[in-house]
Amino acid sequence: MDTIIVAAIVLVGIVVIGLVCAVIFAKFYRKVKQGEALIVSTTNEVQVTMTGKLVIPVIHRAECMDISVKRIDIDRRGTNGLICRDFLRADINVNFFIKVNPEKDNILEVAQTIGCQRASDVAALEALFSAKFAEALKTAGKRFDFGELFEKRDE
């Protein structure tokens, strides 16, 4: 009779410990939405996951980064218009689409270079890249006459 009571107590203890572990795991597990990546800084390395990971608040630091496609609109009209090879001014509106490659090395590089918050914010990305895109448009516009630019706009 005593062995049955001891076995029951041990079984209840194992079940309670299992439930506590399950609750702790559920509380600290962070799932990642589609189009996002989770960057977790542990004590000795930085890990990238696109599914989910156990994040212990005191030991780990975790940030989500949006890696979906973002659109940057460059509008050059009027006095800011694109000057062609024949020195005519063209009004253009170009959309650039940028995204982070869904590879762990690329995600980690972007997170370390510009940060997770800035990489997820379209306004911050526009501030970072609009000057480079505008300069690329100027360079491309100088190679075409106004008529060629209109006819070969896909190129």
PDB file of N, CA and C in Angstrom, residues 68-118:
ATOM      1  N   SER A  68      10.009  41.658 -45.583  1.00  0.00           N
ATOM      2  CA  SER A  68       9.146  41.640 -46.764  1.00  0.00           C
ATOM      3  C   SER A  68       9.552  42.763 -47.727  1.00  0.00           C
ATOM      4  N   VAL A  69       8.965  42.734 -48.917  1.00  0.00           N
ATOM      5  CA  VAL A  69       9.268  43.713 -49.954  1.00  0.00           C
ATOM      6  C   VAL A  69       8.682  45.070 -49.567  1.00  0.00           C
ATOM      7  N   LYS A  70       9.497  46.103 -49.727  1.00  0.00           N
ATOM      8  CA  LYS A  70       9.065  47.469 -49.443  1.00  0.00           C
ATOM      9  C   LYS A  70       9.276  48.317 -50.694  1.00  0.00           C
ATOM     10  N   ARG A  71       8.388  49.284 -50.885  1.00  0.00           N
ATOM     11  CA  ARG A  71       8.443  50.130 -52.077  1.00  0.00           C
ATOM     12  C   ARG A  71       8.924  51.524 -51.703  1.00  0.00           C
ATOM     13  N   ILE A  72       9.890  52.013 -52.484  1.00  0.00           N
ATOM     14  CA  ILE A  72      10.364  53.385 -52.342  1.00  0.00           C
ATOM     15  C   ILE A  72      10.031  54.108 -53.635  1.00  0.00           C
ATOM     16  N   ASP A  73       9.312  55.205 -53.505  1.00  0.00           N
ATOM     17  CA  ASP A  73       8.835  55.965 -54.649  1.00  0.00           C
ATOM     18  C   ASP A  73       9.723  57.192 -54.833  1.00  0.00           C
ATOM     19  N   ILE A  74      10.312  57.331 -56.014  1.00  0.00           N
ATOM     20  CA  ILE A  74      11.120  58.501 -56.343  1.00  0.00           C
ATOM     21  C   ILE A  74      10.345  59.294 -57.398  1.00  0.00           C
ATOM     22  N   ASP A  75      10.003  60.524 -57.044  1.00  0.00           N
ATOM     23  CA  ASP A  75       9.225  61.385 -57.932  1.00  0.00           C
ATOM     24  C   ASP A  75      10.077  62.592 -58.296  1.00  0.00           C
ATOM     25  N   ARG A  76      10.444  62.692 -59.552  1.00  0.00           N
ATOM     26  CA  ARG A  76      11.282  63.799 -60.034  1.00  0.00           C
ATOM     27  C   ARG A  76      10.476  64.574 -61.070  1.00  0.00           C
ATOM     28  N   ARG A  77       9.921  65.689 -60.654  1.00  0.00           N
ATOM     29  CA  ARG A  77       9.099  66.516 -61.550  1.00  0.00           C
ATOM     30  C   ARG A  77       9.527  67.976 -61.453  1.00  0.00           C
ATOM     31  N   GLY A  78       9.181  68.715 -62.471  1.00  0.00           N
ATOM     32  CA  GLY A  78       9.456  70.150 -62.471  1.00  0.00           C
ATOM     33  C   GLY A  78      10.939  70.449 -62.456  1.00  0.00           C
ATOM     34  N   THR A  79      11.365  71.304 -61.534  1.00  0.00           N
ATOM     35  CA  THR A  79      12.783  71.681 -61.480  1.00  0.00           C
ATOM     36  C   THR A  79      13.666  70.529 -61.007  1.00  0.00           C
ATOM     37  N   ASN A  80      13.074  69.536 -60.384  1.00  0.00           N
ATOM     38  CA  ASN A  80      13.835  68.354 -59.959  1.00  0.00           C
ATOM     39  C   ASN A  80      13.808  67.253 -61.010  1.00  0.00           C
ATOM     40  N   GLY A  81      13.261  67.549 -62.183  1.00  0.00           N
ATOM     41  CA  GLY A  81      13.129  66.541 -63.234  1.00  0.00           C
ATOM     42  C   GLY A  81      14.473  66.000 -63.694  1.00  0.00           C
ATOM     43  N   LEU A  82      14.410  64.882 -64.349  1.00  0.00           N
ATOM     44  CA  LEU A  82      15.600  64.196 -64.839  1.00  0.00           C
ATOM     45  C   LEU A  82      16.091  64.888 -66.108  1.00  0.00           C
ATOM     46  N   ILE A  83      17.372  65.238 -66.163  1.00  0.00           N
ATOM     47  CA  ILE A  83      17.942  65.895 -67.340  1.00  0.00           C
ATOM     48  C   ILE A  83      18.521  64.815 -68.240  1.00  0.00           C
ATOM     49  N   CYS A  84      18.043  64.804 -69.475  1.00  0.00           N
ATOM     50  CA  CYS A  84      18.452  63.778 -70.441  1.00  0.00           C
ATOM     51  C   CYS A  84      19.747  64.183 -71.137  1.00  0.00           C
ATOM     52  N   ARG A  85      20.219  63.293 -72.019  1.00  0.00           N
ATOM     53  CA  ARG A  85      21.465  63.537 -72.741  1.00  0.00           C
ATOM     54  C   ARG A  85      21.355  64.766 -73.646  1.00  0.00           C
ATOM     55  N   ASP A  86      20.154  65.013 -74.191  1.00  0.00           N
ATOM     56  CA  ASP A  86      19.946  66.177 -75.055  1.00  0.00           C
ATOM     57  C   ASP A  86      19.509  67.409 -74.259  1.00  0.00           C
ATOM     58  N   PHE A  87      19.717  67.404 -72.948  1.00  0.00           N
ATOM     59  CA  PHE A  87      19.474  68.509 -72.014  1.00  0.00           C
ATOM     60  C   PHE A  87      18.006  68.906 -71.910  1.00  0.00           C
ATOM     61  N   LEU A  88      17.109  68.007 -72.226  1.00  0.00           N
ATOM     62  CA  LEU A  88      15.687  68.231 -71.971  1.00  0.00           C
ATOM     63  C   LEU A  88      15.357  67.643 -70.608  1.00  0.00           C
ATOM     64  N   ARG A  89      14.419  68.267 -69.936  1.00  0.00           N
ATOM     65  CA  ARG A  89      14.050  67.824 -68.588  1.00  0.00           C
ATOM     66  C   ARG A  89      12.826  66.909 -68.696  1.00  0.00           C
ATOM     67  N   ALA A  90      12.917  65.738 -68.076  1.00  0.00           N
ATOM     68  CA  ALA A  90      11.826  64.758 -68.109  1.00  0.00           C
ATOM     69  C   ALA A  90      11.244  64.590 -66.710  1.00  0.00           C
ATOM     70  N   ASP A  91       9.918  64.590 -66.626  1.00  0.00           N
ATOM     71  CA  ASP A  91       9.244  64.311 -65.360  1.00  0.00           C
ATOM     72  C   ASP A  91       9.073  62.805 -65.249  1.00  0.00           C
ATOM     73  N   ILE A  92       9.585  62.228 -64.176  1.00  0.00           N
ATOM     74  CA  ILE A  92       9.485  60.775 -64.006  1.00  0.00           C
ATOM     75  C   ILE A  92       9.029  60.432 -62.597  1.00  0.00           C
ATOM     76  N   ASN A  93       8.455  59.278 -62.501  1.00  0.00           N
ATOM     77  CA  ASN A  93       8.069  58.701 -61.211  1.00  0.00           C
ATOM     78  C   ASN A  93       8.481  57.236 -61.275  1.00  0.00           C
ATOM     79  N   VAL A  94       9.388  56.833 -60.403  1.00  0.00           N
ATOM     80  CA  VAL A  94       9.929  55.477 -60.434  1.00  0.00           C
ATOM     81  C   VAL A  94       9.717  54.826 -59.074  1.00  0.00           C
ATOM     82  N   ASN A  95       9.326  53.569 -59.095  1.00  0.00           N
ATOM     83  CA  ASN A  95       9.173  52.784 -57.872  1.00  0.00           C
ATOM     84  C   ASN A  95      10.319  51.783 -57.791  1.00  0.00           C
ATOM     85  N   PHE A  96      11.005  51.788 -56.673  1.00  0.00           N
ATOM     86  CA  PHE A  96      12.041  50.802 -56.405  1.00  0.00           C
ATOM     87  C   PHE A  96      11.511  49.858 -55.333  1.00  0.00           C
ATOM     88  N   PHE A  97      11.745  48.583 -55.520  1.00  0.00           N
ATOM     89  CA  PHE A  97      11.313  47.583 -54.557  1.00  0.00           C
ATOM     90  C   PHE A  97      12.563  46.976 -53.912  1.00  0.00           C
ATOM     91  N   ILE A  98      12.605  47.029 -52.588  1.00  0.00           N
ATOM     92  CA  ILE A  98      13.765  46.494 -51.880  1.00  0.00           C
ATOM     93  C   ILE A  98      13.292  45.472 -50.843  1.00  0.00           C
ATOM     94  N   LYS A  99      14.147  44.507 -50.596  1.00  0.00           N
ATOM     95  CA  LYS A  99      13.863  43.518 -49.562  1.00  0.00           C
ATOM     96  C   LYS A  99      15.172  42.912 -49.100  1.00  0.00           C
ATOM     97  N   VAL A 100      15.105  42.255 -47.976  1.00  0.00           N
ATOM     98  CA  VAL A 100      16.253  41.541 -47.434  1.00  0.00           C
ATOM     99  C   VAL A 100      16.141  40.095 -47.892  1.00  0.00           C
ATOM    100  N   ASN A 101      17.227  39.558 -48.419  1.00  0.00           N
ATOM    101  CA  ASN A 101      17.214  38.147 -48.809  1.00  0.00           C
ATOM    102  C   ASN A 101      16.942  37.282 -47.585  1.00  0.00           C
ATOM    103  N   PRO A 102      16.084  36.275 -47.720  1.00  0.00           N
ATOM    104  CA  PRO A 102      15.745  35.453 -46.548  1.00  0.00           C
ATOM    105  C   PRO A 102      16.815  34.419 -46.203  1.00  0.00           C
ATOM    106  N   GLU A 103      18.057  34.832 -46.212  1.00  0.00           N
ATOM    107  CA  GLU A 103      19.168  33.978 -45.801  1.00  0.00           C
ATOM    108  C   GLU A 103      19.731  34.536 -44.499  1.00  0.00           C
ATOM    109  N   LYS A 104      20.124  33.666 -43.612  1.00  0.00           N
ATOM    110  CA  LYS A 104      20.524  34.088 -42.277  1.00  0.00           C
ATOM    111  C   LYS A 104      21.696  35.069 -42.281  1.00  0.00           C
ATOM    112  N   ASP A 105      22.670  34.849 -43.158  1.00  0.00           N
ATOM    113  CA  ASP A 105      23.825  35.752 -43.217  1.00  0.00           C
ATOM    114  C   ASP A 105      23.402  37.155 -43.660  1.00  0.00           C
ATOM    115  N   ASN A 106      22.529  37.227 -44.661  1.00  0.00           N
ATOM    116  CA  ASN A 106      22.073  38.529 -45.151  1.00  0.00           C
ATOM    117  C   ASN A 106      21.231  39.257 -44.109  1.00  0.00           C
ATOM    118  N   ILE A 107      20.367  38.540 -43.427  1.00  0.00           N
ATOM    119  CA  ILE A 107      19.535  39.144 -42.387  1.00  0.00           C
ATOM    120  C   ILE A 107      20.407  39.672 -41.257  1.00  0.00           C
ATOM    121  N   LEU A 108      21.385  38.898 -40.856  1.00  0.00           N
ATOM    122  CA  LEU A 108      22.292  39.313 -39.788  1.00  0.00           C
ATOM    123  C   LEU A 108      23.110  40.537 -40.191  1.00  0.00           C
ATOM    124  N   GLU A 109      23.561  40.578 -41.445  1.00  0.00           N
ATOM    125  CA  GLU A 109      24.327  41.726 -41.933  1.00  0.00           C
ATOM    126  C   GLU A 109      23.485  43.008 -41.914  1.00  0.00           C
ATOM    127  N   VAL A 110      22.224  42.915 -42.362  1.00  0.00           N
ATOM    128  CA  VAL A 110      21.345  44.087 -42.353  1.00  0.00           C
ATOM    129  C   VAL A 110      21.061  44.518 -40.917  1.00  0.00           C
ATOM    130  N   ALA A 111      20.817  43.553 -40.030  1.00  0.00           N
ATOM    131  CA  ALA A 111      20.534  43.873 -38.630  1.00  0.00           C
ATOM    132  C   ALA A 111      21.722  44.570 -37.975  1.00  0.00           C
ATOM    133  N   GLN A 112      22.935  44.143 -38.295  1.00  0.00           N
ATOM    134  CA  GLN A 112      24.115  44.755 -37.703  1.00  0.00           C
ATOM    135  C   GLN A 112      24.449  46.095 -38.346  1.00  0.00           C
ATOM    136  N   THR A 113      24.128  46.252 -39.623  1.00  0.00           N
ATOM    137  CA  THR A 113      24.482  47.478 -40.335  1.00  0.00           C
ATOM    138  C   THR A 113      23.526  48.623 -40.034  1.00  0.00           C
ATOM    139  N   ILE A 114      22.224  48.391 -40.240  1.00  0.00           N
ATOM    140  CA  ILE A 114      21.281  49.502 -40.060  1.00  0.00           C
ATOM    141  C   ILE A 114      20.299  49.288 -38.919  1.00  0.00           C
ATOM    142  N   GLY A 115      20.254  48.095 -38.364  1.00  0.00           N
ATOM    143  CA  GLY A 115      19.372  47.833 -37.231  1.00  0.00           C
ATOM    144  C   GLY A 115      18.025  47.281 -37.657  1.00  0.00           C
ATOM    145  N   CYS A 116      17.404  46.542 -36.772  1.00  0.00           N
ATOM    146  CA  CYS A 116      16.130  45.890 -37.081  1.00  0.00           C
ATOM    147  C   CYS A 116      14.996  46.901 -37.246  1.00  0.00           C
ATOM    148  N   GLN A 117      14.959  47.910 -36.390  1.00  0.00           N
ATOM    149  CA  GLN A 117      13.877  48.898 -36.460  1.00  0.00           C
ATOM    150  C   GLN A 117      13.949  49.697 -37.757  1.00  0.00           C
ATOM    151  N   ARG A 118      15.137  50.159 -38.121  1.00  0.00           N
ATOM    152  CA  ARG A 118      15.282  50.957 -39.347  1.00  0.00           C
ATOM    153  C   ARG A 118      15.049  50.113 -40.583  1.00  0.00           C
TER     154      ARG A 118
END
